[in-house]
Amino acid sequence: MVWMHKSLIRLGLVGVGKIAQDQHIPAIRGNPRFELVATASPHGSIEGIPAHADLAAMLAAPGGDAIDAVCLCTPPGVRAGLARMAIAAGRHVMLEKPPAASLSQVEALSRAARTAQISLMATWHSRETAAADAARAWLTGRQIAAVRIVWREDIRQWHPGQDWLLAAGGFGVFDPAINAFSLLTHILDGTLEVVAADLAVPANRVAPMEAKVTMLHDGQAPVTCDLSIAHPGTPQWDITIDTDAGTLRLSEGGHRLSIDDQPQTTDADGEYARLYARFAAMIDGGASEVDHRPLMLVADAMMVGHTRALPPFEF
Amino acid sequence: MVWMHKSLIRLGLVGVGKIAQDQHIPAIRGNPRFELVATASPHGSIEGIPAHADLAAMLAAPGGDAIDAVCLCTPPGVRAGLARMAIAAGRHVMLEKPPAASLSQVEALSRAARTAQISLMATWHSRETAAADAARAWLTGRQIAAVRIVWREDIRQWHPGQDWLLAAGGFGVFDPAINAFSLLTHILDGTLEVVAADLAVPANRVAPMEAKVTMLHDGQAPVTCDLSIAHPGTPQWDITIDTDAGTLRLSEGGHRLSIDDQPQTTDADGEYARLYARFAAMIDGGASEVDHRPLMLVADAMMVGHTRALPPFEF
C-alpha cells in the first residue's frame, strides 16, 4: 500500500465581504487541507492574516510566491480579470458564483486554465445544499410534467446598500435566481431551454429586480420561474416538480425536500465545507469543473426578455 | 476505383420571405444535389412548388414522407420549435442565422440532433463571403493589437416593416451585427470575451437599435464594436484589425479585403452556394455543425449591457 502525501494548499482570499466572512472563512478554517495565508481587498481584512490591497499586491508581497490557490469572492464584474491574472501566475482558482459577468469570459477562462494546467472551479453553492443530491436521485428516471420555481427575497435584507447588484453586469434578480438555475440544472437530466422572459427594471437602475422566465424541459414540459428581489418579509426559495410518480418540492433554497408534501431525510448542512473538499480533490487530481449552464439561462433570459419599467428604487 | 452514388436531397423550405427568395431559392436551384419539393409559409410560395401552411402540414401532405431535409428561414423566435419538430421526424435541418432565439435552445437542438443521428447545420452566411477565408489565412500566426468593428445600416432599407426584429427575442441591431460576430469568430484564433455594452432601445420597442460593445481578444487586445440599424444612407460593414505585421480590413460585410489599404484578391462571390454545398457534404458524411459563439457574444452583450432610451421608432 502506498500512502500519498497530500500537501497543504496555501490559499489567498480575494474579496473580504459578507460571503467571504459568513461562509468561506469558516469553511477554510474547518478544512485541514487549506491554510489561509493572505487576503486582498480594498476594504476588509481578517485578523491575524496578512492583508493586501489587491491580487497583484498579494502575489508580489513576501510569501506571495508560496500561494498555491486563490479564491475570488469579489463582485462578478471584476472576477474574470482577476481569474486571468491568477491563472497566468499558475495559481489554482476557485470562483464564487456566478463565475464571471459573461459566458464568453467563462469560456476564455476555461481555455486559459487548460493551457496553464491549473484547476479552475466555478462554484455553485446551492448544489451543495443538504437536499440537492437527494432530489436528483429521486428524479432520475422519472418523467417530468411541469416545473415551478418561486425565488423571492428582499434585496434590503440580503444585499443591503450593494448598488453594484443593480448596475450593468450586476445581475439584479438573477444574482439570487441563478442559485435556482444551478439547482435545476443539477437535479434534472435532459435539456432546459429559455423561450420567453419578462424583466422589470427600476427606472433609476439597469438590472431587473423582478422577472418571469419561461423555459421548456426536454422541449415539452413547461418550466415557469417567478423571481423577485423586491419581496419584503419571509423569503421564498422553492422548486416544485410534478412527475409521473408524484410531486417533489425542494424548499428553503435546497435545504428541505418533500415528496407529495411528506418531508424527506436529507444530508447534513455544509455547502461551503463541501465546496472546499471538492476544490482540494480537484487540485489533487489535476481536474477542473466549469459548468456554464446556470449563467447561460440568465444570459438567454436577458436576450429574449421583454423589459418594462418599475418605479425608481433606493436602498 | 469505387464510384459512390450520391443521392438527391429532397428539400422542404420553411419560411418564404425575403432571404428565402433572394438567396436560398437560387442556391438550391443552382446545386444539382438538391431538389426543392415543397414550401411551408403562412404567406409566401414559389411558383410550381407545392405550398403548405406550416411544417406539420408539409410533412403530413402526400409526398411529405419523401422529404429528406428542411431549411428554416423563418424569424428566429419560432425556429427552435420547428427545428425540434423536423429533428423528431428524422429530417436533416439547415438553420438560417441566428440558429435560435436563445443559447439554451441551440444546445438542446444539438443534443436532439445527435440523439436522432441527423445532420444539423447552423449557418453563418457571412463566413462564406469572398474574403473571409483569405482574411483568416492572413491573420493566422499574427499578433492581434486591436480590433474595430463598424456595422451600421438602415433598418428601413434592409428590414422594411419587420416589427418582429424590434420585439422581444427579435435581436434588433444584433440581427445584422451577429454577421460581424460570425466573421470575427471565424477569422480570429484565440478567445473573445464581452466585457461591456451600451444598448440604445427606442421607447416604444424592446430590442436595441444601436449598441457599443467592448470585448477583449485573448484577454488583452481591445475589440470595439459600433453597431446601428438607425444609420441612413450607405451602409458600413467593416472589420479593421491592427496586427504586428500591418492592418487588415474586411469591408462590405466580408466581400472585400485590404492589407495596409492595398486591395487583395479574393474568392468569387457565392455565400449561399457554398452553404448548400457544405450542407450536402454534411448529410453525406453524417456530420453536424453548430457553432454557438456568435450568439453567445450577443447574449453576453445583452447580459452585461447598460440600456438607455431612444425616441420612439416607427417604420
XYZ file of C-alpha atoms in Angstrom:
630
model
C 0.000 0.000 0.000
C 1.275 3.404 -0.983
C 0.489 6.371 1.214
C 0.209 9.537 -0.812
C 1.224 12.676 0.979
C -1.395 15.325 0.299
C 0.261 18.674 0.670
C -1.209 21.681 2.387
C -2.887 24.131 -0.017
C -1.870 27.683 0.812
C -4.832 29.858 -0.072
C -5.187 33.566 -0.790
C -8.665 35.044 -0.463
C -9.605 37.926 -2.780
C -12.644 39.956 -1.684
C -13.437 40.027 2.034
C -17.135 40.929 2.012
C -20.184 39.294 3.522
C -19.988 35.950 1.680
C -16.281 35.581 2.489
C -16.814 36.334 6.177
C -20.005 34.287 6.573
C -19.086 31.215 4.545
C -15.567 30.980 3.132
C -13.532 31.744 6.264
C -15.286 29.121 8.430
C -15.057 26.530 5.621
C -11.353 27.201 5.050
C -10.647 27.037 8.794
C -12.642 23.826 9.047
C -10.647 22.007 6.352
C -7.132 20.882 7.362
C -6.033 20.744 3.708
C -6.174 24.551 3.483
C -4.185 27.286 5.163
C -5.405 30.857 4.698
C -2.154 32.774 4.163
C -3.264 36.161 2.798
C -6.231 38.315 1.841
C -6.688 41.023 -0.789
C -9.418 43.618 -0.533
C -9.696 47.394 -0.800
C -11.768 47.391 2.400
C -11.937 44.224 4.503
C -9.335 42.064 6.254
C -9.165 39.058 8.584
C -7.483 39.434 11.948
C -4.073 37.775 12.040
C -3.845 37.267 8.239
C -1.605 39.486 6.066
C -3.850 41.880 4.138
C -3.145 43.413 0.720
C -4.945 45.992 -1.395
C -5.411 43.701 -4.394
C -4.447 40.394 -6.009
C -1.346 41.774 -7.735
C -0.024 43.127 -4.420
C -0.866 39.843 -2.685
C 1.110 37.770 -5.205
C 4.052 40.239 -5.212
C 4.350 40.518 -1.405
C 6.851 38.478 0.653
C 5.382 34.970 0.842
C 3.221 35.605 -2.227
C 5.167 33.109 -4.308
C 4.123 30.396 -1.845
C 0.409 30.877 -2.513
C -0.928 27.770 -4.290
C -4.510 28.808 -4.917
C -6.801 31.812 -4.759
C -10.489 32.097 -4.101
C -12.287 35.046 -5.735
C -15.184 36.461 -3.701
C -15.363 39.877 -5.397
C -18.432 41.136 -7.263
C -18.746 39.259 -10.608
C -17.887 42.245 -12.808
C -14.176 42.167 -11.912
C -13.841 38.416 -11.389
C -12.711 37.423 -14.894
C -9.775 39.845 -14.972
C -8.586 38.651 -11.557
C -9.007 34.998 -12.537
C -6.991 35.549 -15.691
C -4.206 37.129 -13.640
C -4.201 34.232 -11.147
C -4.230 31.606 -13.900
C -1.379 33.365 -15.720
C 0.558 33.236 -12.429
C -0.052 29.464 -12.251
C -2.410 29.537 -9.280
C -5.432 27.253 -8.894
C -8.625 29.293 -8.803
C -11.978 28.934 -7.054
C -14.674 31.312 -8.315
C -17.721 32.378 -6.304
C -20.913 32.210 -8.343
C -21.558 33.400 -10.992
C -18.068 32.630 -12.346
C -17.901 35.827 -14.434
C -20.071 38.580 -15.875
C -20.349 36.974 -19.323
C -20.376 33.492 -20.859
C -17.554 34.358 -23.237
C -15.423 35.248 -20.195
C -16.172 31.852 -18.659
C -15.198 30.127 -21.905
C -11.975 32.161 -22.130
C -11.078 31.299 -18.514
C -11.673 27.589 -19.122
C -9.334 27.685 -22.073
C -6.682 29.623 -20.151
C -6.884 27.129 -17.267
C -6.457 24.151 -19.612
C -3.438 25.789 -21.233
C -1.866 26.613 -17.858
C -2.764 23.163 -16.447
C -4.254 24.601 -13.297
C -7.505 23.632 -11.551
C -10.384 26.040 -12.146
C -13.533 25.556 -10.084
C -16.670 27.526 -10.848
C -18.702 27.016 -7.680
C -22.497 26.767 -7.451
C -23.013 26.616 -3.708
C -26.740 25.805 -3.888
C -25.861 22.445 -5.465
C -24.150 21.553 -2.166
C -27.227 22.145 -0.025
C -28.485 19.295 2.118
C -31.290 18.132 -0.180
C -29.868 18.724 -3.669
C -28.394 15.272 -4.247
C -31.406 13.518 -2.714
C -33.678 15.454 -5.092
C -31.512 14.495 -8.049
C -31.572 10.830 -7.040
C -35.358 10.769 -6.653
C -35.951 12.494 -10.012
C -33.664 10.216 -12.007
C -35.716 8.126 -14.398
C -38.991 9.888 -13.636
C -40.991 11.707 -16.307
C -41.108 15.484 -15.757
C -44.547 17.065 -16.328
C -44.043 20.626 -15.068
C -41.617 22.720 -13.014
C -42.432 25.824 -10.965
C -39.696 27.974 -9.452
C -40.550 30.687 -6.935
C -37.464 32.598 -5.810
C -38.405 35.769 -3.966
C -36.383 37.680 -1.391
C -35.646 41.206 -0.164
C -32.544 42.917 -1.565
C -32.529 45.214 1.507
C -32.061 42.160 3.742
C -29.614 40.121 1.644
C -27.667 42.797 -0.245
C -28.079 45.987 1.834
C -26.662 49.016 0.023
C -24.981 46.899 -2.687
C -25.531 49.192 -5.675
C -23.322 47.035 -7.932
C -26.063 44.388 -7.955
C -28.395 46.748 -9.852
C -25.736 48.185 -12.177
C -24.781 46.876 -15.650
C -23.366 43.376 -15.283
C -24.619 43.173 -11.684
C -27.308 40.565 -12.489
C -30.063 42.083 -10.324
C -32.692 39.461 -9.508
C -30.576 36.864 -11.295
C -27.869 37.094 -8.652
C -30.029 35.044 -6.263
C -32.111 33.379 -9.000
C -29.001 31.881 -10.590
C -28.926 29.718 -7.443
C -32.280 28.269 -8.515
C -30.939 27.710 -12.039
C -27.826 25.999 -10.655
C -30.030 23.677 -8.605
C -32.378 22.964 -11.518
C -29.562 22.082 -13.942
C -28.075 19.848 -11.238
C -31.169 17.861 -10.257
C -32.729 17.434 -13.732
C -31.403 15.395 -16.617
C -32.392 16.483 -20.110
C -32.374 19.892 -21.707
C -33.624 23.220 -20.385
C -34.263 25.986 -22.897
C -35.360 29.562 -22.314
C -38.258 30.611 -24.542
C -39.510 33.888 -23.007
C -38.892 36.364 -20.194
C -40.460 39.456 -18.697
C -37.935 41.691 -16.936
C -38.887 44.576 -14.619
C -36.162 47.204 -14.139
C -36.416 50.221 -11.772
C -36.367 53.499 -13.704
C -33.124 54.589 -11.990
C -31.313 51.246 -12.294
C -30.071 48.926 -15.058
C -30.599 45.369 -13.830
C -34.031 43.766 -13.277
C -35.449 43.412 -9.757
C -38.254 41.110 -10.862
C -38.512 38.551 -13.654
C -40.831 35.906 -15.008
C -38.933 33.366 -17.103
C -40.467 30.573 -19.162
C -38.434 27.536 -20.182
C -39.092 24.100 -21.624
C -37.675 20.888 -20.233
C -36.779 18.412 -22.996
C -38.703 20.588 -25.437
C -42.089 19.989 -23.849
C -42.574 20.271 -20.082
C -43.244 23.901 -19.014
C -40.853 25.482 -16.517
C -42.128 28.746 -15.018
C -39.986 30.997 -12.850
C -41.353 33.754 -10.573
C -38.306 35.734 -9.432
C -38.014 38.854 -7.271
C -35.598 40.766 -5.054
C -38.355 43.280 -4.203
C -40.169 40.843 -1.928
C -40.386 42.090 1.689
C -40.804 39.653 4.553
C -40.023 35.965 4.587
C -38.041 34.844 1.552
C -39.372 32.007 -0.584
C -36.895 29.755 -2.379
C -38.856 26.804 -3.774
C -38.619 24.470 -6.745
C -41.684 22.268 -7.309
C -41.539 19.472 -9.877
C -44.571 17.446 -10.968
C -43.640 13.997 -12.237
C -45.378 10.797 -13.307
C -44.769 9.478 -9.772
C -45.606 12.375 -7.510
C -44.587 15.943 -6.779
C -41.163 16.862 -5.460
C -40.560 20.095 -3.612
C -37.125 21.480 -2.846
C -37.609 24.380 -0.437
C -35.553 26.823 1.644
C -33.113 27.136 -1.262
C -32.294 23.437 -1.352
C -32.159 22.690 2.369
C -35.502 20.881 2.643
C -37.054 18.176 0.467
C -40.579 16.812 0.386
C -42.310 14.288 -1.858
C -46.086 14.712 -2.096
C -45.822 17.015 0.941
C -44.030 14.353 3.032
C -40.717 15.668 4.433
C -37.709 13.553 3.408
C -34.494 12.892 5.275
C -31.535 14.732 3.751
C -27.819 15.176 4.243
C -26.431 17.459 6.921
C -25.874 21.114 6.063
C -22.418 22.186 4.910
C -22.407 23.834 1.489
C -19.064 25.581 1.672
C -17.358 22.729 3.532
C -18.283 20.503 0.558
C -17.066 23.109 -1.937
C -13.627 23.284 -0.306
C -13.389 19.491 -0.054
C -14.161 19.286 -3.799
C -11.615 22.010 -4.589
C -8.895 20.096 -2.732
C -9.799 16.897 -4.586
C -9.689 18.750 -7.915
C -6.247 20.156 -7.191
C -5.028 16.681 -6.151
C -6.419 15.132 -9.333
C -5.468 17.892 -11.776
C -9.126 18.427 -12.643
C -11.328 21.443 -13.313
C -15.077 21.987 -13.156
C -16.692 24.855 -15.019
C -20.387 24.349 -15.703
C -21.681 27.395 -17.564
C -25.322 26.283 -17.846
C -26.826 28.356 -14.999
C -25.213 31.501 -16.442
C -26.431 30.555 -19.928
C -30.032 30.502 -18.700
C -29.553 34.015 -17.274
C -27.986 35.311 -20.497
C -30.817 33.768 -22.505
C -33.448 35.390 -20.277
C -31.752 38.750 -20.789
C -31.537 38.191 -24.572
C -35.123 37.054 -25.218
C -36.670 39.155 -22.453
C -39.162 41.967 -22.695
C -38.111 44.808 -20.340
C -40.562 47.057 -18.531
C -40.030 49.891 -16.066
C -40.599 49.817 -12.293
C -40.653 52.955 -10.105
C -37.191 54.175 -9.035
C -35.534 52.099 -6.306
C -33.332 53.328 -3.453
C -31.984 51.169 -0.644
C -11.875 2.919 -58.081
C -15.278 2.940 -56.475
C -17.906 5.381 -57.662
C -20.231 6.410 -54.865
C -23.740 7.270 -55.834
C -24.702 10.480 -54.074
C -28.430 10.598 -53.811
C -30.621 13.583 -54.490
C -31.596 15.517 -51.343
C -35.295 16.385 -51.414
C -35.633 19.677 -49.604
C -38.571 21.421 -47.952
C -38.240 25.157 -47.397
C -39.954 26.675 -44.340
C -40.393 30.449 -44.446
C -40.628 32.077 -47.867
C -39.660 35.661 -47.096
C -37.003 37.964 -48.497
C -33.918 35.884 -47.572
C -35.503 32.707 -48.982
C -36.431 34.397 -52.262
C -33.195 36.364 -52.675
C -30.680 33.743 -51.600
C -31.942 30.251 -50.815
C -34.032 29.572 -53.935
C -31.231 30.485 -56.400
C -28.691 28.472 -54.365
C -30.951 25.410 -54.205
C -31.700 25.631 -57.949
C -28.000 26.034 -58.675
C -26.990 22.854 -56.815
C -27.829 19.562 -58.584
C -27.691 17.661 -55.273
C -30.909 19.390 -54.120
C -34.463 19.274 -55.356
C -36.916 21.762 -53.854
C -40.031 19.660 -53.335
C -42.251 21.761 -51.041
C -42.568 25.042 -49.176
C -44.304 25.977 -45.927
C -45.295 29.554 -45.124
C -48.389 31.379 -43.914
C -47.839 33.955 -46.687
C -45.332 33.205 -49.439
C -44.953 30.435 -52.021
C -42.777 29.539 -55.013
C -44.390 29.071 -58.418
C -44.608 25.418 -59.395
C -43.736 24.080 -55.908
C -46.406 22.567 -53.612
C -47.120 25.103 -50.862
C -48.279 24.326 -47.309
C -49.350 26.493 -44.388
C -46.711 25.171 -41.992
C -44.074 22.497 -41.390
C -46.502 19.987 -39.865
C -48.782 20.249 -42.917
C -45.792 19.951 -45.255
C -44.588 16.727 -43.637
C -48.121 15.270 -43.464
C -49.054 16.059 -47.088
C -48.773 13.488 -49.916
C -45.076 13.266 -50.738
C -44.160 14.678 -47.327
C -42.601 11.406 -46.229
C -40.116 11.712 -49.099
C -38.657 14.993 -47.783
C -35.058 14.361 -46.649
C -34.166 17.761 -45.265
C -35.694 21.090 -44.352
C -34.270 24.587 -44.352
C -35.742 27.020 -41.802
C -35.870 30.656 -42.986
C -38.491 31.877 -40.503
C -37.832 34.629 -37.937
C -35.575 33.268 -35.157
C -38.238 33.284 -32.435
C -40.078 30.262 -33.863
C -37.074 28.467 -35.330
C -36.236 26.195 -32.376
C -39.727 24.701 -32.150
C -39.776 23.974 -35.884
C -36.266 22.523 -35.779
C -37.245 20.241 -32.921
C -40.246 19.009 -34.916
C -38.115 18.357 -38.003
C -35.419 16.544 -35.999
C -38.040 14.409 -34.253
C -39.321 13.488 -37.731
C -35.790 12.404 -38.725
C -35.168 15.210 -41.216
C -31.804 16.909 -41.681
C -32.052 20.584 -40.800
C -30.397 23.772 -42.068
C -30.987 26.839 -39.880
C -30.745 30.419 -41.107
C -28.773 32.625 -38.713
C -29.112 33.047 -35.792
C -29.905 29.360 -35.193
C -32.469 30.097 -32.448
C -33.581 32.830 -30.072
C -31.566 31.526 -27.106
C -28.317 29.664 -26.490
C -30.058 27.015 -24.422
C -32.297 26.292 -27.424
C -29.232 25.841 -29.621
C -27.723 23.458 -27.067
C -30.983 21.498 -26.835
C -31.203 21.222 -30.645
C -27.618 19.985 -30.879
C -28.383 17.274 -28.363
C -31.612 16.291 -30.129
C -29.767 16.086 -33.483
C -27.058 13.856 -32.003
C -29.670 11.549 -30.496
C -31.631 11.367 -33.769
C -28.414 10.984 -35.821
C -29.414 13.665 -38.287
C -27.281 16.485 -39.720
C -27.910 19.880 -38.137
C -26.286 22.900 -39.771
C -26.378 26.297 -38.076
C -25.432 28.593 -40.952
C -23.440 31.834 -40.680
C -23.594 33.118 -44.229
C -21.086 35.941 -43.704
C -18.374 33.342 -43.136
C -18.900 32.264 -46.763
C -18.249 35.713 -48.211
C -15.495 36.081 -50.784
C -12.805 37.441 -48.451
C -13.490 35.612 -45.169
C -11.117 32.682 -45.669
C -8.375 34.894 -47.118
C -8.635 37.128 -44.035
C -8.398 34.119 -41.755
C -5.338 32.807 -43.598
C -3.544 36.156 -43.424
C -4.269 36.600 -39.697
C -3.091 33.132 -38.684
C 0.060 33.416 -36.589
C -0.026 37.221 -36.404
C -0.253 39.098 -33.100
C -3.542 40.981 -32.706
C -3.183 44.513 -31.265
C -6.700 45.926 -31.680
C -9.975 45.246 -33.499
C -12.571 47.810 -34.589
C -15.964 46.748 -35.917
C -18.271 49.287 -37.542
C -21.571 47.717 -38.604
C -24.119 50.383 -39.464
C -27.118 50.095 -41.763
C -30.705 51.280 -42.201
C -33.470 49.026 -40.906
C -35.903 50.755 -43.286
C -33.819 49.559 -46.234
C -32.912 46.025 -45.085
C -35.894 45.062 -42.910
C -38.757 47.316 -44.059
C -41.781 46.963 -41.791
C -40.357 43.917 -39.972
C -41.648 44.673 -36.464
C -40.506 41.268 -35.139
C -36.909 42.485 -35.356
C -37.562 45.071 -32.620
C -39.739 42.827 -30.431
C -38.556 40.604 -27.547
C -36.243 37.935 -28.961
C -36.003 39.820 -32.277
C -32.342 40.792 -31.763
C -32.673 44.368 -33.071
C -29.253 45.705 -34.104
C -27.765 42.293 -33.327
C -29.649 40.692 -36.208
C -27.188 42.248 -38.677
C -24.343 42.652 -36.150
C -24.295 38.922 -35.468
C -22.914 38.679 -39.011
C -19.898 40.680 -37.838
C -19.539 38.423 -34.804
C -19.759 35.314 -37.001
C -16.983 36.702 -39.205
C -14.824 37.717 -36.243
C -15.061 34.302 -34.555
C -14.222 32.695 -37.912
C -11.166 34.751 -38.867
C -9.541 35.071 -35.408
C -7.984 32.331 -33.337
C -7.924 32.838 -29.582
C -10.677 33.902 -27.225
C -13.156 36.755 -27.485
C -14.878 37.898 -24.306
C -17.527 40.552 -23.845
C -16.727 42.983 -21.029
C -19.192 45.871 -21.511
C -22.039 47.110 -23.695
C -24.193 50.182 -24.144
C -27.584 49.394 -25.670
C -29.967 52.048 -27.049
C -33.614 50.945 -27.263
C -36.458 53.058 -28.770
C -39.033 53.987 -26.118
C -41.775 52.071 -27.968
C -39.700 48.955 -28.748
C -37.889 46.202 -26.846
C -34.737 45.410 -28.827
C -31.795 47.806 -29.240
C -31.317 49.753 -32.498
C -27.820 50.907 -31.582
C -25.081 49.331 -29.486
C -21.481 49.844 -28.487
C -19.884 46.584 -27.385
C -16.431 46.196 -25.864
C -14.636 42.859 -25.926
C -11.129 41.587 -25.274
C -9.212 39.286 -27.606
C -7.097 36.752 -25.688
C -7.693 38.780 -22.542
C -5.776 41.830 -23.714
C -6.368 43.303 -27.194
C -9.341 45.713 -27.229
C -12.222 44.933 -29.588
C -14.658 47.840 -30.036
C -17.945 47.492 -31.884
C -20.013 50.422 -33.197
C -23.357 48.942 -34.260
C -26.510 50.575 -35.608
C -29.632 49.871 -37.628
C -30.619 53.559 -37.417
C -27.982 54.625 -39.934
C -29.458 56.233 -43.059
C -27.570 56.240 -46.334
C -24.745 53.955 -47.381
C -24.296 51.013 -45.032
C -20.892 50.398 -43.495
C -19.865 46.824 -42.681
C -16.177 46.904 -41.763
C -13.831 44.950 -39.518
C -10.380 46.501 -39.061
C -7.653 44.532 -37.298
C -4.287 46.013 -36.301
C -1.555 43.379 -36.071
C 2.195 43.240 -35.555
C 2.535 42.997 -39.360
C 0.090 45.543 -40.696
C -3.586 46.376 -40.680
C -6.216 44.137 -42.227
C -9.576 45.485 -43.287
C -12.530 43.302 -44.205
C -15.162 45.574 -45.738
C -18.553 45.371 -47.471
C -19.562 42.689 -44.968
C -16.747 40.340 -45.887
C -16.703 40.801 -49.662
C -13.580 42.974 -49.865
C -10.180 42.608 -48.211
C -7.307 45.047 -47.925
C -3.982 44.895 -46.136
C -2.499 48.296 -45.248
C -5.051 49.815 -47.633
C -3.908 47.601 -50.555
C -6.825 45.651 -52.081
C -6.285 41.884 -52.048
C -7.501 39.256 -54.489
C -10.288 37.119 -53.008
C -12.532 34.210 -53.934
C -15.566 34.651 -56.152
C -18.876 35.560 -54.521
C -21.285 32.764 -53.662
C -22.229 32.637 -49.973
C -25.377 30.561 -50.219
C -23.986 28.293 -52.947
C -21.193 27.386 -50.506
C -23.664 26.873 -47.652
C -25.695 24.371 -49.672
C -22.561 22.578 -50.874
C -21.481 22.233 -47.225
C -24.934 21.039 -46.185
C -24.846 18.291 -48.836
C -21.366 17.236 -47.695
C -22.543 17.137 -44.073
C -25.515 14.941 -44.937
C -23.232 12.631 -46.967
C -20.774 12.393 -44.076
C -23.238 12.174 -41.201
C -21.838 15.347 -39.701
C -23.303 18.408 -37.988
C -22.008 21.927 -37.464
C -23.455 24.123 -34.721
C -21.141 26.948 -33.648
C -22.896 28.937 -30.938
C -20.146 31.533 -30.408
C -21.652 34.431 -32.410
C -24.934 34.063 -30.490
C -23.018 33.850 -27.202
C -21.423 37.239 -27.874
C -24.906 38.707 -28.454
C -26.301 37.133 -25.268
C -23.319 38.419 -23.307
C -23.782 41.951 -24.661
C -27.437 41.828 -23.602
C -26.495 40.474 -20.145
C -23.694 42.914 -19.272
C -25.166 45.856 -21.175
C -26.402 49.174 -19.893
C -29.690 50.071 -21.623
C -30.735 53.620 -22.439
C -33.802 55.009 -24.188
C -34.021 56.378 -27.731
C -37.026 58.338 -29.077
C -39.891 56.129 -30.302
C -39.285 54.461 -33.666
C -41.813 53.786 -36.419
C -41.008 52.350 -39.817
